[in-house]
PDB file of C-alpha atoms in Angstrom:
ATOM      1  CA  MET A   1      20.223 -23.261   7.057  1.00  0.00           C
ATOM      2  CA  LYS A   2      23.416 -21.876   8.624  1.00  0.00           C
ATOM      3  CA  MET A   3      25.028 -23.963  11.370  1.00  0.00           C
ATOM      4  CA  CYS A   4      26.522 -22.529  14.568  1.00  0.00           C
ATOM      5  CA  VAL A   5      30.339 -22.638  14.669  1.00  0.00           C
ATOM      6  CA  LEU A   6      30.454 -23.111  18.458  1.00  0.00           C
ATOM      7  CA  TYR A   7      27.571 -25.462  19.211  1.00  0.00           C
ATOM      8  CA  ASP A   8      25.903 -28.375  17.457  1.00  0.00           C
ATOM      9  CA  ARG A   9      22.777 -26.466  16.408  1.00  0.00           C
ATOM     10  CA  GLU A  10      21.399 -24.112  13.798  1.00  0.00           C
ATOM     11  CA  CYS A  11      22.750 -20.537  13.970  1.00  0.00           C
ATOM     12  CA  ILE A  12      20.481 -18.233  15.990  1.00  0.00           C
ATOM     13  CA  ASP A  13      22.603 -15.098  15.339  1.00  0.00           C
ATOM     14  CA  CYS A  14      23.485 -14.738  19.034  1.00  0.00           C
ATOM     15  CA  GLY A  15      26.878 -13.169  18.197  1.00  0.00           C
ATOM     16  CA  GLU A  16      28.832 -15.322  20.659  1.00  0.00           C
ATOM     17  CA  CYS A  17      31.232 -16.397  17.885  1.00  0.00           C
ATOM     18  CA  ASP A  18      32.159 -12.721  17.317  1.00  0.00           C
ATOM     19  CA  GLN A  19      32.907 -12.015  20.996  1.00  0.00           C
ATOM     20  CA  CYS A  20      36.410 -10.849  22.006  1.00  0.00           C
ATOM     21  CA  GLU A  21      38.299 -13.445  24.092  1.00  0.00           C
ATOM     22  CA  LEU A  22      39.969 -10.761  26.229  1.00  0.00           C
ATOM     23  CA  ASP A  23      37.028  -8.358  26.677  1.00  0.00           C
ATOM     24  CA  PRO A  24      33.599 -10.070  26.515  1.00  0.00           C
ATOM     25  CA  THR A  25      31.884  -6.685  26.148  1.00  0.00           C
ATOM     26  CA  LYS A  26      33.718  -6.076  22.851  1.00  0.00           C
ATOM     27  CA  ARG A  27      33.195  -7.523  19.376  1.00  0.00           C
ATOM     28  CA  CYS A  28      36.264  -9.254  17.897  1.00  0.00           C
ATOM     29  CA  ASN A  29      38.172  -6.993  15.515  1.00  0.00           C
ATOM     30  CA  ASN A  30      40.941  -9.510  14.709  1.00  0.00           C
ATOM     31  CA  CYS A  31      43.578  -7.582  16.670  1.00  0.00           C
ATOM     32  CA  MET A  32      45.274 -10.937  17.509  1.00  0.00           C
ATOM     33  CA  LYS A  33      46.100  -9.872  21.088  1.00  0.00           C
ATOM     34  CA  CYS A  34      44.488 -13.113  22.291  1.00  0.00           C
ATOM     35  CA  VAL A  35      47.104 -15.219  20.451  1.00  0.00           C
ATOM     36  CA  SER A  36      50.170 -13.040  21.016  1.00  0.00           C
ATOM     37  CA  GLY A  37      51.773 -11.681  24.137  1.00  0.00           C
ATOM     38  CA  ASP A  38      53.618 -13.050  27.160  1.00  0.00           C
ATOM     39  CA  ALA A  39      52.095 -16.535  27.295  1.00  0.00           C
ATOM     40  CA  GLU A  40      54.442 -19.515  27.046  1.00  0.00           C
ATOM     41  CA  TYR A  41      52.333 -21.206  24.397  1.00  0.00           C
ATOM     42  CA  ARG A  42      49.294 -20.106  22.428  1.00  0.00           C
ATOM     43  CA  ALA A  43      47.821 -21.714  19.335  1.00  0.00           C
ATOM     44  CA  ILE A  44      44.762 -21.908  17.168  1.00  0.00           C
ATOM     45  CA  LEU A  45      43.881 -25.335  15.828  1.00  0.00           C
ATOM     46  CA  ILE A  46      42.226 -25.234  12.399  1.00  0.00           C
ATOM     47  CA  ASP A  47      40.157 -28.350  11.705  1.00  0.00           C
ATOM     48  CA  GLU A  48      39.133 -27.412   8.188  1.00  0.00           C
ATOM     49  CA  VAL A  49      38.666 -24.510   5.795  1.00  0.00           C
ATOM     50  CA  VAL A  50      35.043 -24.081   4.705  1.00  0.00           C
ATOM     51  CA  LYS A  51      34.208 -22.290   1.495  1.00  0.00           C
ATOM     52  CA  PRO A  52      31.067 -20.079   1.625  1.00  0.00           C
ATOM     53  CA  ALA A  53      29.013 -22.396  -0.594  1.00  0.00           C
ATOM     54  CA  GLN A  54      29.697 -25.549   1.434  1.00  0.00           C
ATOM     55  CA  GLU A  55      28.370 -26.726   4.795  1.00  0.00           C
ATOM     56  CA  PRO A  56      30.976 -27.565   7.454  1.00  0.00           C
ATOM     57  CA  LYS A  57      31.462 -31.188   8.508  1.00  0.00           C
ATOM     58  CA  ARG A  58      30.394 -31.502  12.134  1.00  0.00           C
ATOM     59  CA  LYS A  59      32.562 -33.427  14.556  1.00  0.00           C
ATOM     60  CA  PRO A  60      30.789 -35.275  17.363  1.00  0.00           C
ATOM     61  CA  GLN A  61      30.786 -33.363  20.645  1.00  0.00           C
ATOM     62  CA  LYS A  62      33.084 -34.768  23.337  1.00  0.00           C
TER      63      LYS A  62
END
């Protein structure tokens, strides 16, 4: 069972996690334009690194 990376549920292969932040009609291609540019501050917070053979630890939803 594969867990969804955005929601506390099983993955339903909706593709929302692959959606471009700047153009919702486009699939993310890791261009990094969403984290670079003219903004005063941009960051990505990494909670953990998950190896393919291990299930991620789920944090409680706020």
